[in-house]
Amino acid sequence: MRSPRTLEVWRLGTVNYLKSLKIQDKLVSERKSHQIPDTLLSLEHPPTYTLGKRRTDHNLLIPQSQLTKIGAELHYTQRGGDITFHGPHQAILYPIISLRSIGFGARNYVETLERSMIEFASMYGVRARAGNKCETGVWVGDRKIGAIGVRISCGITCHGLAFNIDPDLNYFEHIVPCGIADKEVTSLRRETDALLPKEEVIHKQLITCFAKAFSYDDVVWKEDPSFILDTKDDG
Amino acid sequence: MALRMWASSTANALKLSTSVSKSHLSPAFSISRCFSTVLEGLKYANSHEWVKHEGSVATIGITAHAQDHLGEVVFVELPEENSTVSKEKSFGAVESVKATSEILSPISGEVIEVNKNLTGSPGLINTSPYEDGWMIKVKPSSPAELESLMGAKEYTKFCEDEDAAH
């Protein structure tokens, strides 16, 4: 008889990318030492390009000096995956969870993240699918609607997934998204005729699909985001 | 013997490496839910790395169970030669399915060699986790640490328990 699994969810609104990395570092450390249960951050970023551990900056198609002109930042990270864009109206989930407590490796984890997004898309009548080999992520036909890039350290996850609700897709023109050329990027807005509710509602639906896919028994909605947004820099 | 042959043919059918033909190590225990091979003669960490201790050199890699749970490895980051590694601390990382996973060292010591083939052929970790997919060779600083690692039988049970619990 397994013990009940609880997920604590923080909805943070728009968070600067570097700040979100600091918050995640702190939470990963607290999760490793069992100070907190499995935790999920739900947020958006201002326009930001990010690179993964392999530093595939040849997939950024404009000079870095042009980035401020288009109102975007660039950050190098330790996550897996290639270059991607984050921006307003793209729903991001950063799960800080223990994979060892569910016996998951990277593959099971990523496949379950994909299933979360596919289930969410189906709520709007959008038939999404997991990527083929080497195309991790969620696709509608040949158009990518959800991206994944994660880091696993001592069995604790950080970074996560990004689902395009209605971001400005022009920003994707300046990169080879996820290193896959000749494939389009799309959004929920483009793929459905359904009326989209307020984004707060949409984020909650995505979170619920995540919690269901990972078989959480309890979801605790944390009400005071300032508790972790006001994280002091430790150095 | 029959078990060894069964394991070998099963692994071949599933296109997994068993390393049977190449060394004195034998897959005495290979039944687990993921049909991953576990070799006698190695020691194992509960984070799924293996150690082969020969004289003053310990070779380290990740197990067949680990590579199966990772998916196809596309990138490997290894430490520099002459750097030090510490027991249960990260010494490198692999990337698979858009996930970077840290690799923890089962023992402490000095890195005397790294497997440079993994730069061009990271998939060796999947196809030959105990042989061509070795990651680093270390001069152990505390040989007693090896005693606290699991043997093949214990590790096989550990994997089965881990998979069965979920």
CSV table of N, CA and C in Angstrom, one decimal, chain B residues 25-126:
chain,number,residue,atom,x,y,z
B,25,LEU,N,33.3,-11.9,-17.0
B,25,LEU,CA,32.1,-11.5,-16.2
B,25,LEU,C,30.9,-12.2,-16.8
B,26,SER,N,30.1,-12.8,-15.9
B,26,SER,CA,28.9,-13.5,-16.5
B,26,SER,C,27.6,-12.9,-15.9
B,27,PRO,N,26.6,-12.9,-16.8
B,27,PRO,CA,25.3,-12.4,-16.3
B,27,PRO,C,24.6,-13.4,-15.5
B,28,ALA,N,25.1,-13.6,-14.3
B,28,ALA,CA,24.4,-14.6,-13.4
B,28,ALA,C,23.0,-14.2,-13.1
B,29,PHE,N,22.7,-12.9,-12.9
B,29,PHE,CA,21.4,-12.5,-12.6
B,29,PHE,C,20.9,-11.5,-13.6
B,30,SER,N,19.9,-11.8,-14.3
B,30,SER,CA,19.5,-10.9,-15.4
B,30,SER,C,18.0,-10.8,-15.5
B,31,ILE,N,17.3,-11.4,-14.5
B,31,ILE,CA,15.8,-11.3,-14.6
B,31,ILE,C,15.3,-10.1,-13.8
B,32,SER,N,14.8,-9.2,-14.5
B,32,SER,CA,14.1,-8.1,-13.9
B,32,SER,C,13.0,-7.6,-14.8
B,33,ARG,N,12.2,-6.8,-14.4
B,33,ARG,CA,11.0,-6.4,-15.2
B,33,ARG,C,11.5,-5.8,-16.5
B,34,CYS,N,12.6,-5.1,-16.5
B,34,CYS,CA,13.1,-4.5,-17.8
B,34,CYS,C,14.1,-5.4,-18.5
B,35,PHE,N,14.2,-6.7,-18.1
B,35,PHE,CA,15.2,-7.6,-18.7
B,35,PHE,C,16.6,-7.0,-18.8
B,36,SER,N,17.0,-6.3,-17.8
B,36,SER,CA,18.3,-5.7,-17.9
B,36,SER,C,19.3,-6.6,-17.3
B,37,THR,N,20.5,-6.6,-17.9
B,37,THR,CA,21.6,-7.5,-17.4
B,37,THR,C,22.3,-6.9,-16.2
B,38,VAL,N,22.6,-7.8,-15.3
B,38,VAL,CA,23.4,-7.5,-14.1
B,38,VAL,C,24.6,-8.4,-14.1
B,39,LEU,N,25.8,-8.0,-14.0
B,39,LEU,CA,27.0,-8.8,-14.1
B,39,LEU,C,27.6,-9.2,-12.8
B,40,GLU,N,28.0,-10.4,-12.6
B,40,GLU,CA,28.8,-10.8,-11.5
B,40,GLU,C,30.1,-10.1,-11.5
B,41,GLY,N,30.8,-10.0,-10.4
B,41,GLY,CA,32.1,-9.4,-10.4
B,41,GLY,C,32.2,-7.9,-10.4
B,42,LEU,N,31.0,-7.3,-10.4
B,42,LEU,CA,31.0,-5.8,-10.3
B,42,LEU,C,30.3,-5.4,-9.0
B,43,LYS,N,30.6,-4.2,-8.6
B,43,LYS,CA,29.9,-3.6,-7.4
B,43,LYS,C,28.9,-2.6,-8.0
B,44,TYR,N,27.8,-2.3,-7.2
B,44,TYR,CA,26.8,-1.4,-7.7
B,44,TYR,C,26.3,-0.4,-6.7
B,45,ALA,N,26.0,0.8,-7.2
B,45,ALA,CA,25.5,1.8,-6.3
B,45,ALA,C,24.0,1.9,-6.5
B,46,ASN,N,23.3,2.4,-5.5
B,46,ASN,CA,21.8,2.5,-5.6
B,46,ASN,C,21.4,3.6,-6.5
B,47,SER,N,22.3,4.4,-7.1
B,47,SER,CA,22.0,5.3,-8.1
B,47,SER,C,22.4,4.7,-9.5
B,48,HIS,N,22.6,3.4,-9.5
B,48,HIS,CA,22.7,2.6,-10.8
B,48,HIS,C,24.0,2.9,-11.6
B,49,GLU,N,25.1,3.1,-10.8
B,49,GLU,CA,26.4,3.0,-11.5
B,49,GLU,C,27.1,1.7,-11.0
B,50,TRP,N,28.0,1.2,-11.9
B,50,TRP,CA,28.8,0.0,-11.5
B,50,TRP,C,30.2,0.4,-11.4
B,51,VAL,N,30.9,-0.5,-10.6
B,51,VAL,CA,32.4,-0.3,-10.5
B,51,VAL,C,33.1,-1.6,-10.7
B,52,LYS,N,34.1,-1.6,-11.5
B,52,LYS,CA,34.9,-2.8,-11.7
B,52,LYS,C,36.3,-2.5,-11.1
B,53,HIS,N,36.6,-3.2,-10.0
B,53,HIS,CA,37.9,-3.0,-9.3
B,53,HIS,C,38.9,-4.0,-9.7
B,54,GLU,N,40.0,-3.5,-10.3
B,54,GLU,CA,41.1,-4.4,-10.7
B,54,GLU,C,42.4,-3.8,-10.3
B,55,GLY,N,43.0,-4.4,-9.2
B,55,GLY,CA,44.2,-3.9,-8.7
B,55,GLY,C,44.0,-2.5,-8.2
B,56,SER,N,44.8,-1.5,-8.7
B,56,SER,CA,44.7,-0.2,-8.1
B,56,SER,C,43.8,0.7,-9.0
B,57,VAL,N,43.1,0.1,-10.0
B,57,VAL,CA,42.2,0.9,-10.9
B,57,VAL,C,40.8,0.5,-10.7
B,58,ALA,N,39.9,1.5,-10.6
B,58,ALA,CA,38.4,1.2,-10.6
B,58,ALA,C,37.8,1.8,-11.8
B,59,THR,N,37.1,1.0,-12.6
B,59,THR,CA,36.4,1.5,-13.8
B,59,THR,C,35.0,1.7,-13.4
B,60,ILE,N,34.4,2.8,-13.9
B,60,ILE,CA,33.0,3.2,-13.5
B,60,ILE,C,32.2,3.4,-14.8
B,61,GLY,N,30.9,3.0,-14.7
B,61,GLY,CA,30.0,3.3,-15.8
B,61,GLY,C,28.6,3.2,-15.2
B,62,ILE,N,27.6,3.2,-16.1
B,62,ILE,CA,26.2,3.1,-15.6
B,62,ILE,C,25.7,1.7,-16.1
B,63,THR,N,24.7,1.2,-15.3
B,63,THR,CA,24.2,-0.2,-15.6
B,63,THR,C,23.3,-0.2,-16.8
B,64,ALA,N,23.0,-1.5,-17.2
B,64,ALA,CA,22.0,-1.7,-18.3
B,64,ALA,C,20.6,-1.2,-17.9
B,65,HIS,N,20.3,-1.4,-16.6
B,65,HIS,CA,19.0,-0.9,-16.0
B,65,HIS,C,19.0,0.7,-16.2
B,66,ALA,N,20.1,1.3,-15.9
B,66,ALA,CA,20.1,2.8,-16.0
B,66,ALA,C,20.0,3.3,-17.4
B,67,GLN,N,20.7,2.6,-18.3
B,67,GLN,CA,20.6,3.1,-19.7
B,67,GLN,C,19.2,2.9,-20.3
B,68,ASP,N,18.6,1.8,-19.8
B,68,ASP,CA,17.2,1.5,-20.3
B,68,ASP,C,16.3,2.6,-19.8
B,69,HIS,N,16.4,3.0,-18.6
B,69,HIS,CA,15.6,4.1,-18.0
B,69,HIS,C,15.9,5.5,-18.6
B,70,LEU,N,17.1,5.6,-19.1
B,70,LEU,CA,17.4,7.0,-19.7
B,70,LEU,C,16.9,7.2,-21.1
B,71,GLY,N,16.9,6.1,-21.9
B,71,GLY,CA,16.6,6.3,-23.3
B,71,GLY,C,17.9,6.5,-24.0
B,72,GLU,N,17.8,6.8,-25.3
B,72,GLU,CA,19.0,7.0,-26.1
B,72,GLU,C,19.9,8.1,-25.7
B,73,VAL,N,21.1,7.8,-25.3
B,73,VAL,CA,22.1,8.9,-24.9
B,73,VAL,C,22.6,9.6,-26.1
B,74,VAL,N,22.5,10.9,-26.1
B,74,VAL,CA,23.0,11.7,-27.2
B,74,VAL,C,24.2,12.6,-26.8
B,75,PHE,N,24.5,12.7,-25.6
B,75,PHE,CA,25.6,13.6,-25.1
B,75,PHE,C,26.1,13.1,-23.8
B,76,VAL,N,27.5,13.2,-23.6
B,76,VAL,CA,28.0,12.8,-22.4
B,76,VAL,C,29.0,13.8,-21.9
B,77,GLU,N,29.0,14.2,-20.7
B,77,GLU,CA,29.9,15.2,-20.1
B,77,GLU,C,30.7,14.5,-19.1
B,78,LEU,N,32.1,14.5,-19.2
B,78,LEU,CA,32.9,13.7,-18.3
B,78,LEU,C,33.9,14.7,-17.7
B,79,PRO,N,34.5,14.3,-16.5
B,79,PRO,CA,35.5,15.2,-15.9
B,79,PRO,C,36.8,15.2,-16.6
B,80,GLU,N,37.7,16.1,-16.2
B,80,GLU,CA,39.0,16.1,-16.7
B,80,GLU,C,39.8,15.0,-16.1
B,81,GLU,N,40.8,14.5,-16.8
B,81,GLU,CA,41.8,13.6,-16.1
B,81,GLU,C,42.5,14.3,-15.1
B,82,ASN,N,42.9,13.6,-14.0
B,82,ASN,CA,43.6,14.2,-12.8
B,82,ASN,C,42.7,15.0,-11.9
B,83,SER,N,41.4,15.1,-12.2
B,83,SER,CA,40.5,15.7,-11.3
B,83,SER,C,40.1,14.6,-10.2
B,84,THR,N,39.4,15.1,-9.2
B,84,THR,CA,39.0,14.1,-8.1
B,84,THR,C,37.5,13.9,-8.2
B,85,VAL,N,37.1,12.7,-7.8
B,85,VAL,CA,35.7,12.4,-7.7
B,85,VAL,C,35.4,12.0,-6.2
B,86,SER,N,34.2,12.2,-5.8
B,86,SER,CA,33.8,11.9,-4.4
B,86,SER,C,32.6,11.0,-4.4
B,87,LYS,N,32.6,10.0,-3.4
B,87,LYS,CA,31.5,9.1,-3.3
B,87,LYS,C,30.2,9.8,-3.2
B,88,GLU,N,29.2,9.4,-4.0
B,88,GLU,CA,27.8,9.9,-4.1
B,88,GLU,C,27.8,11.3,-4.5
B,89,LYS,N,28.8,11.9,-5.1
B,89,LYS,CA,28.8,13.2,-5.7
B,89,LYS,C,28.8,13.1,-7.2
B,90,SER,N,28.3,14.1,-7.9
B,90,SER,CA,28.2,14.1,-9.4
B,90,SER,C,29.6,14.2,-10.0
B,91,PHE,N,29.9,13.4,-11.0
B,91,PHE,CA,31.2,13.6,-11.7
B,91,PHE,C,30.9,13.9,-13.2
B,92,GLY,N,29.7,13.9,-13.6
B,92,GLY,CA,29.4,14.1,-15.0
B,92,GLY,C,27.9,14.1,-15.3
B,93,ALA,N,27.6,14.1,-16.6
B,93,ALA,CA,26.2,14.0,-16.9
B,93,ALA,C,26.0,13.4,-18.3
B,94,VAL,N,24.8,12.8,-18.5
B,94,VAL,CA,24.4,12.4,-19.8
B,94,VAL,C,23.1,13.1,-20.2
B,95,GLU,N,22.9,13.2,-21.5
B,95,GLU,CA,21.7,13.8,-22.0
B,95,GLU,C,21.0,12.7,-22.8
B,96,SER,N,19.7,12.6,-22.6
B,96,SER,CA,18.8,11.7,-23.4
B,96,SER,C,17.4,12.3,-23.3
B,97,VAL,N,16.6,12.1,-24.3
B,97,VAL,CA,15.3,12.6,-24.4
B,97,VAL,C,15.1,14.0,-23.8
B,98,LYS,N,16.0,14.9,-24.1
B,98,LYS,CA,15.9,16.3,-23.7
B,98,LYS,C,16.1,16.4,-22.1
B,99,ALA,N,16.7,15.4,-21.5
B,99,ALA,CA,16.9,15.4,-20.1
B,99,ALA,C,18.4,15.2,-19.8
B,100,THR,N,18.9,16.1,-19.0
B,100,THR,CA,20.3,16.0,-18.5
B,100,THR,C,20.2,15.3,-17.2
B,101,SER,N,20.9,14.1,-17.1
B,101,SER,CA,20.9,13.4,-15.8
B,101,SER,C,22.3,13.3,-15.3
B,102,GLU,N,22.5,13.7,-14.0
B,102,GLU,CA,23.8,13.7,-13.4
B,102,GLU,C,24.2,12.2,-13.1
B,103,ILE,N,25.5,12.0,-13.2
B,103,ILE,CA,26.0,10.6,-12.9
B,103,ILE,C,26.8,10.8,-11.6
B,104,LEU,N,26.5,9.9,-10.7
B,104,LEU,CA,27.2,10.0,-9.4
B,104,LEU,C,28.3,9.0,-9.2
B,105,SER,N,29.4,9.4,-8.6
B,105,SER,CA,30.5,8.4,-8.4
B,105,SER,C,30.2,7.5,-7.3
B,106,PRO,N,30.4,6.2,-7.4
B,106,PRO,CA,30.2,5.3,-6.3
B,106,PRO,C,31.3,5.3,-5.3
B,107,ILE,N,32.5,5.9,-5.7
B,107,ILE,CA,33.7,5.9,-4.8
B,107,ILE,C,34.4,7.2,-5.0
B,108,SER,N,35.3,7.4,-4.1
B,108,SER,CA,36.2,8.6,-4.2
B,108,SER,C,37.5,8.3,-4.7
B,109,GLY,N,38.2,9.2,-5.4
B,109,GLY,CA,39.5,9.0,-5.9
B,109,GLY,C,39.9,10.0,-7.0
B,110,GLU,N,41.0,9.6,-7.7
B,110,GLU,CA,41.5,10.5,-8.7
B,110,GLU,C,41.2,9.9,-10.1
B,111,VAL,N,40.7,10.7,-11.0
B,111,VAL,CA,40.4,10.3,-12.3
B,111,VAL,C,41.7,10.1,-13.1
B,112,ILE,N,42.0,8.9,-13.6
B,112,ILE,CA,43.2,8.7,-14.3
B,112,ILE,C,43.0,8.5,-15.8
B,113,GLU,N,41.7,8.2,-16.2
B,113,GLU,CA,41.4,8.1,-17.6
B,113,GLU,C,39.9,8.4,-17.8
B,114,VAL,N,39.6,9.0,-18.9
B,114,VAL,CA,38.2,9.1,-19.3
B,114,VAL,C,38.0,8.5,-20.7
B,115,ASN,N,36.8,8.0,-20.9
B,115,ASN,CA,36.5,7.4,-22.2
B,115,ASN,C,36.2,8.4,-23.3
B,116,LYS,N,37.2,8.8,-24.0
B,116,LYS,CA,37.0,9.8,-25.0
B,116,LYS,C,36.1,9.4,-26.2
B,117,ASN,N,35.9,8.1,-26.3
B,117,ASN,CA,35.0,7.6,-27.4
B,117,ASN,C,33.6,8.0,-27.2
B,118,LEU,N,33.3,8.3,-26.0
B,118,LEU,CA,31.9,8.7,-25.7
B,118,LEU,C,31.5,10.1,-26.3
B,119,THR,N,32.5,10.9,-26.6
B,119,THR,CA,32.2,12.2,-27.2
B,119,THR,C,31.6,12.0,-28.6
B,120,GLY,N,32.2,11.2,-29.4
B,120,GLY,CA,31.7,10.9,-30.7
B,120,GLY,C,30.6,9.9,-30.8
B,121,SER,N,30.6,9.0,-29.8
B,121,SER,CA,29.7,7.8,-29.8
B,121,SER,C,29.0,7.7,-28.4
B,122,PRO,N,28.2,8.6,-28.0
B,122,PRO,CA,27.5,8.5,-26.7
B,122,PRO,C,26.6,7.3,-26.6
B,123,GLY,N,26.1,6.8,-27.7
B,123,GLY,CA,25.3,5.7,-27.7
B,123,GLY,C,25.9,4.4,-27.2
B,124,LEU,N,27.3,4.4,-27.1
B,124,LEU,CA,27.9,3.2,-26.5
B,124,LEU,C,27.4,2.9,-25.1
B,125,ILE,N,27.0,3.9,-24.4
B,125,ILE,CA,26.4,3.7,-23.1
B,125,ILE,C,25.2,2.8,-23.2
B,126,ASN,N,24.4,3.0,-24.2
B,126,ASN,CA,23.2,2.1,-24.4
B,126,ASN,C,23.6,0.7,-24.9
